[in-house]
XYZ file of C-alpha atoms in Angstrom:
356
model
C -31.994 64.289 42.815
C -31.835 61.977 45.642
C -30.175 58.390 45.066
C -33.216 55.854 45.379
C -31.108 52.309 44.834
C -27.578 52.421 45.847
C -25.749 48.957 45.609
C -23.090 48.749 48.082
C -19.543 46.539 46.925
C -22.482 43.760 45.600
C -20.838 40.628 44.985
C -22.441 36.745 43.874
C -20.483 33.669 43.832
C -21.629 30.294 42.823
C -20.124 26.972 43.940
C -17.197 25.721 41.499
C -18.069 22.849 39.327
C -17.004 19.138 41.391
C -15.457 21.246 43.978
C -13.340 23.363 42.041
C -13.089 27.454 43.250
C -16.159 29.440 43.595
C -17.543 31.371 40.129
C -17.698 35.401 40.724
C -20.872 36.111 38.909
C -20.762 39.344 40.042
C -17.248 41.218 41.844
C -17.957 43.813 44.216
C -20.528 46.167 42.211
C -20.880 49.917 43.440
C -23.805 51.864 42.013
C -25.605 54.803 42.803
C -29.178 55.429 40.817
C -31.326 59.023 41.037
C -34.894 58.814 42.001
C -37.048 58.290 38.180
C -34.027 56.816 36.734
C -33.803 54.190 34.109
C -31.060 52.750 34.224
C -30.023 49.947 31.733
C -27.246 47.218 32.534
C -26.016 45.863 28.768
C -23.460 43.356 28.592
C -22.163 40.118 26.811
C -23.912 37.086 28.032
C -22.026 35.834 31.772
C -21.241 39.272 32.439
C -23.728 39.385 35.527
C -26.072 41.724 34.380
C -28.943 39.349 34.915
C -27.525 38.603 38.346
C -27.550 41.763 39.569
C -31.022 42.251 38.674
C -31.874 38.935 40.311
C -30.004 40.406 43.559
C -32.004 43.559 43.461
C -35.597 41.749 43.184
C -34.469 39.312 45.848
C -34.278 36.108 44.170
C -30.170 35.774 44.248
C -28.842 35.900 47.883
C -26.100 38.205 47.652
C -22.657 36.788 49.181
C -21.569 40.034 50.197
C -22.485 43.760 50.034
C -25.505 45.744 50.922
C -28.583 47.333 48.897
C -30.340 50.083 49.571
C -33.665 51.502 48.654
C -33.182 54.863 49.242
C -32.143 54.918 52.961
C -33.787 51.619 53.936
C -31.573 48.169 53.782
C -33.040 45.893 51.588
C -30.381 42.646 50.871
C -31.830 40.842 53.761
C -35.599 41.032 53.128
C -37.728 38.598 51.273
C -38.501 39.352 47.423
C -42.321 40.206 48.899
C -40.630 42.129 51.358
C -38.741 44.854 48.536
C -41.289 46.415 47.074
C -40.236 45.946 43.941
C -42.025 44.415 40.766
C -40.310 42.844 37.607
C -41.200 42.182 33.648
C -40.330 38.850 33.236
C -39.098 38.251 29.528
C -41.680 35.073 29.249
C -44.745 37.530 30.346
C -45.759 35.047 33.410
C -49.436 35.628 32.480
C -51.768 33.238 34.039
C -53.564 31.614 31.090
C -56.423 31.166 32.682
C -57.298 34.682 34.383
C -58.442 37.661 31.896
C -56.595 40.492 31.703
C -58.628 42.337 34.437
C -57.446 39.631 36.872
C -54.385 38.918 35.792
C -53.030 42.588 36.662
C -55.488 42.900 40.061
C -53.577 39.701 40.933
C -50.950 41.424 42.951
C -53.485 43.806 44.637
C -55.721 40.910 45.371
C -52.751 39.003 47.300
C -51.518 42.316 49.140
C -55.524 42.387 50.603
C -56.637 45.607 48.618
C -59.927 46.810 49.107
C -62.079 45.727 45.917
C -62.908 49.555 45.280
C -59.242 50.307 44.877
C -58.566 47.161 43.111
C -60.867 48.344 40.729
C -60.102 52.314 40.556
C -56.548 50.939 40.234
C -56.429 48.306 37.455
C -58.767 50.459 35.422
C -56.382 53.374 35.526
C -53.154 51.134 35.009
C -54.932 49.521 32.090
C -55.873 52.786 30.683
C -52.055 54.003 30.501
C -51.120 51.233 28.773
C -53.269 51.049 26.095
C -55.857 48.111 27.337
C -59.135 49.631 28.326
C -61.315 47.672 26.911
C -59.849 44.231 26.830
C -60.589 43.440 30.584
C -62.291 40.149 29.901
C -59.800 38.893 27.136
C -58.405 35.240 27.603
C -54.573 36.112 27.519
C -55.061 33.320 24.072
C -56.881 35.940 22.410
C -54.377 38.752 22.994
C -51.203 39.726 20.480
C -47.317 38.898 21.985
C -47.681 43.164 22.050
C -50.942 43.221 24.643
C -49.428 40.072 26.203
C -46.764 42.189 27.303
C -48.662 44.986 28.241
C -50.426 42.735 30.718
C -47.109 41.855 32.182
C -46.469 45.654 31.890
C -49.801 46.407 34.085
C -49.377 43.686 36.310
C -46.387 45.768 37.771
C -47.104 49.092 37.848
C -50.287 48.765 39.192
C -48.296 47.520 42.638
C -46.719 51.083 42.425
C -43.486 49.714 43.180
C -40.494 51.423 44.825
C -38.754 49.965 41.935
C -39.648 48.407 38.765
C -37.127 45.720 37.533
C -37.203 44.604 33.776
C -35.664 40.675 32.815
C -35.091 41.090 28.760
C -39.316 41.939 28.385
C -38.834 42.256 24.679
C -36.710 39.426 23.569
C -39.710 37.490 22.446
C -40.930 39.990 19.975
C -40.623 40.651 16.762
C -37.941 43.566 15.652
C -40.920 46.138 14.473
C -42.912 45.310 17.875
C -39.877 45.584 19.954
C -39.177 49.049 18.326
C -42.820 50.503 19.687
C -42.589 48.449 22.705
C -39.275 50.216 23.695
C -41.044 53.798 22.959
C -43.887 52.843 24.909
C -41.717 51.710 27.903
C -39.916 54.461 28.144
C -42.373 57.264 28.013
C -44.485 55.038 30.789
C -41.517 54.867 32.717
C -41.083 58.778 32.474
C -44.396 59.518 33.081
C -44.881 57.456 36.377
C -40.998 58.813 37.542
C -40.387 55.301 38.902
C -36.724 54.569 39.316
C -36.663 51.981 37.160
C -33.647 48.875 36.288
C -33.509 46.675 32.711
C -31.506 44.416 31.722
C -30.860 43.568 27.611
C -27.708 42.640 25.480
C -29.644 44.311 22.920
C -27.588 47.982 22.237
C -29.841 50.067 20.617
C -32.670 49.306 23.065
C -30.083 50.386 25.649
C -29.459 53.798 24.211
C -33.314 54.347 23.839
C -34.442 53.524 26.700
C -31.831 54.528 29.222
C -30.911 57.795 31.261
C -27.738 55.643 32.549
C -26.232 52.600 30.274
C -24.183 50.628 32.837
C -21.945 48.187 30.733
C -20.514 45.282 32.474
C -17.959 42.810 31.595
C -16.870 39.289 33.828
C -19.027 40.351 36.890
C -17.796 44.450 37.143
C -18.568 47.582 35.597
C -16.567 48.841 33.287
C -18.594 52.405 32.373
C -21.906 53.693 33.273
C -22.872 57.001 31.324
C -25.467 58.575 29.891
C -26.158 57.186 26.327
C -24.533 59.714 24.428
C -21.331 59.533 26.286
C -20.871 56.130 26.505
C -21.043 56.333 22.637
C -18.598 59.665 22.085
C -16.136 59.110 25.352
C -15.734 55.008 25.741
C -13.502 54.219 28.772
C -11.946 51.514 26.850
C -11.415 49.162 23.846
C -14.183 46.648 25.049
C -16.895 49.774 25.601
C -16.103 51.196 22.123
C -16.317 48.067 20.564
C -19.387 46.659 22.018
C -21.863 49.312 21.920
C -21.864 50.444 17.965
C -19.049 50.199 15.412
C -16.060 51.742 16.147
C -12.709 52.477 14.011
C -9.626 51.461 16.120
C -6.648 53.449 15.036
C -2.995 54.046 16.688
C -1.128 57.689 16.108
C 1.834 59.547 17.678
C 0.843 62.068 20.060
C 2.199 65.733 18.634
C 1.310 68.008 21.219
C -1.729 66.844 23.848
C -4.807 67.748 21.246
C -3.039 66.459 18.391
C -1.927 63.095 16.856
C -0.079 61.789 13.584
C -2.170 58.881 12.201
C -0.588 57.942 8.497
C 0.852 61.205 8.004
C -2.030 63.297 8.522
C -2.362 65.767 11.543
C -5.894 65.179 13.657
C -7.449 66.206 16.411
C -8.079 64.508 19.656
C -11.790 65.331 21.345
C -9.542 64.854 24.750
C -5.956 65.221 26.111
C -3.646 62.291 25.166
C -3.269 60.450 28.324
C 0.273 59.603 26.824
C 3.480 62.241 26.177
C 4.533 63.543 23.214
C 6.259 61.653 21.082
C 4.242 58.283 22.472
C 1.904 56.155 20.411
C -2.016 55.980 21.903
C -5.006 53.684 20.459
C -7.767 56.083 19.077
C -11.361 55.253 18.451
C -13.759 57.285 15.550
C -17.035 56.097 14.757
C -17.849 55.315 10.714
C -20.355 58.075 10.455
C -17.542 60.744 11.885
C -15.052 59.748 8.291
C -15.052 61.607 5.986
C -13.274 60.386 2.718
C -12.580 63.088 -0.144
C -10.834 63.007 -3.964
C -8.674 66.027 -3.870
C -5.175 64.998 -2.626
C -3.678 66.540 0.519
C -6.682 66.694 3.142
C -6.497 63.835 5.434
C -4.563 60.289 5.510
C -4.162 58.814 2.222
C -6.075 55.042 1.226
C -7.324 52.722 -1.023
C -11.285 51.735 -1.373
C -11.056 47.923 -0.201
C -15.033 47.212 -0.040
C -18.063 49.156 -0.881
C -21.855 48.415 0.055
C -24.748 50.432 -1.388
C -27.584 50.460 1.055
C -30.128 53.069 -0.156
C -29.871 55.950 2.587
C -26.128 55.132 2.971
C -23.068 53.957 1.730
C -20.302 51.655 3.473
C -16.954 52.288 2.471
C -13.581 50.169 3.922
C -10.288 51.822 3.316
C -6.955 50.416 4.252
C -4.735 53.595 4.932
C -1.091 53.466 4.395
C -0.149 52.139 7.505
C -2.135 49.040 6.923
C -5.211 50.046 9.130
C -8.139 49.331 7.500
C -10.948 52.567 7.907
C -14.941 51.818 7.766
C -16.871 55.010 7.087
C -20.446 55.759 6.305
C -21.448 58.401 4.093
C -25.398 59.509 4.133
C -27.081 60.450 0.821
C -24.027 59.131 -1.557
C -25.812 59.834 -4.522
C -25.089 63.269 -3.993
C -21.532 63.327 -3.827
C -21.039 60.444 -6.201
C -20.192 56.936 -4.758
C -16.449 55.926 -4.266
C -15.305 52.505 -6.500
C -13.189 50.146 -4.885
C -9.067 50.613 -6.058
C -10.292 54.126 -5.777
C -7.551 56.420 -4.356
C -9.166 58.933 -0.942
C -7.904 61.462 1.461
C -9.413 59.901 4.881
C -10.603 63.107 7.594
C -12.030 62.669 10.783
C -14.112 64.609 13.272
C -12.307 64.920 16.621
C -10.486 61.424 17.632
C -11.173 60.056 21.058
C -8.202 58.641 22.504
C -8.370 55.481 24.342
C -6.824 55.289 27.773
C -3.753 52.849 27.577
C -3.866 48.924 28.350
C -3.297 47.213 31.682
């Protein structure tokens, strides 16, 4: 697929506070996006996700780098100039246009015939679930259709690009949950490359082709959902998107390592010799805790929680490393009680490169 938005060593700095040094907001960003991409950029809040964005639709002057839309330089145009359009996470609805006007607003500045304007906004409001609500007051419309509207408003520009500011943050967690499904098969049916921005992980990893996770202004992964999940590139990934089991072990040959005397296997080559200790990360759902002695490292049950369709176990292992795993269906197997002794297995461990 051809690379429709390629960011170019992007970089933001802000003016110090009474003088002081300059803020990097964002350090020297590379990124290369496919053509009907989504792409998500998920981060802590000040890691310059929001920035970026910002620098992409044209409303943040970048202080150095370049931007691209396909082959066409875009950092030095005007926002109007881009061809971009962006969900804003307040909706930016005009209160007093109806929903028909509110998304031919765009057309209606850009000079569109009126037959197209119409042929147009029907069809956008068709997609998204609206037909039939042209003349609503945006008062008499749900926080769900409000965002629609904002939803319309945008793709019926037929951007090169549609940018997304947090859309859902407003919502409540059931209406954010179908608003995220709806997004995303829109976005896959229109094939528009497409860029969103949330601290919010689990929209990230259903919405997303490409989770980019940044940290003080830089990258520090961008992968596919289920790899940035199973293959972090660090401690910060592994512990910010999910929860995540941080345990150290002595490498035995490159696949294998020693963790509390039991011998497990690595999902990667050690990127440390034999004989050296390396920081491993497994996931809760990938332990597996069992009565009979001799499989796995040996613990003690330090906190159970019952939650219906699963069970949360904590076990502090022998070297003082304390394991969280969660079991599905534990009323079949019987739930553990805390003091209980347990042989502690894992799937494959996924070592963690060392620190700088």
């Amino acid at each position: 697929m051809p690379v429709d938005l390629r960011l170019v060593r992007l970089r933001k700095e802000f003016p110090g506070h009474d003088g002081g040094p300059n803020v990097v907001a964002v350090n020297d960003v590379d990124l290369a996006i496919e053509k009907g991409t989504m792409v998500t950029l998920l981060g802590p809040s000040g890691c310059g996700k929001t920035t970026l964005l910002r620098m992409i639709a044209g409303f943040e002057e970048p202080t150095g780098g370049e931007i691209y839309f396909g082959d066409k330089r875009v950092d030095r145009l005007a926002p109007n100039a881009r061809d971009t359009a962006m969900v804003f996470q307040s909706y930016a609805i005009f209160p007093h246009l109806d929903v028909f006007e509110n998304v031919a607003f765009g057309l209606r500045m850009k000079r569109v015939a009126e037959k197209s304007v119409r042929e147009r906004v029907d069809r956008v409001l068709e997609l998204v679930g609206l037909a039939g609500f042209e003349r609503r007051a945006p008062s008499q419309l749900s926080g769900g259709q409000q965002q629609r509207v904002a939803l319309a408003r945008c793709i019926v520009l037929e951007p090169h690009v549609l940018l997304f500011d947090e859309p859902l943050s407003n919502l409540d967690a059931k209406l954010r949950e179908q608003m995220r499904v709806e997004i995303r098969e829109l976005q896959q049916r229109l094939g528009v490359t497409s860029v969103y921005v949330t601290h919010d992980q689990a929209e990230a990893m259903a919405l997303s082709d490409l989770v980019v996770v940044m940290n003080a202004g830089t990258i520090v992964q961008a992968a596919p959902p289920q790899d940035l999940y199973a293959r972090p590139s660090s401690r910060f990934v592994a512990d910010f998107v999910g929860k995540a089991n941080f345990l150290t072990g002595a490498v035995l040959d490159p696949n294998t390592v020693d963790v509390a005397g039991a011998r497990l296997r690595l999902s990667s080559a050690a990127p440390v010799g034999v004989g050296e200790t390396v920081e491993l990360v497994v996931r809760p759902e990938a332990v597996l805790l069992e009565r009979e002695a001799g499989k796995g490292a040996k613990g003690v049950v330090e906190r159970v929680a019952f939650l219906g369709n699963h069970a949360e176990y904590a076990v502090r292992l022998a070297t003082g490393d304390v394991v969280e795993a969660h079991e599905t269906n534990p009323a079949e197997r019987g739930m553990f009680g805390v003091g209980e002794e347990v042989w502690v297995s894992t799937g494959p461990l996924h070592p963690l490169p060392p620190r700088r």
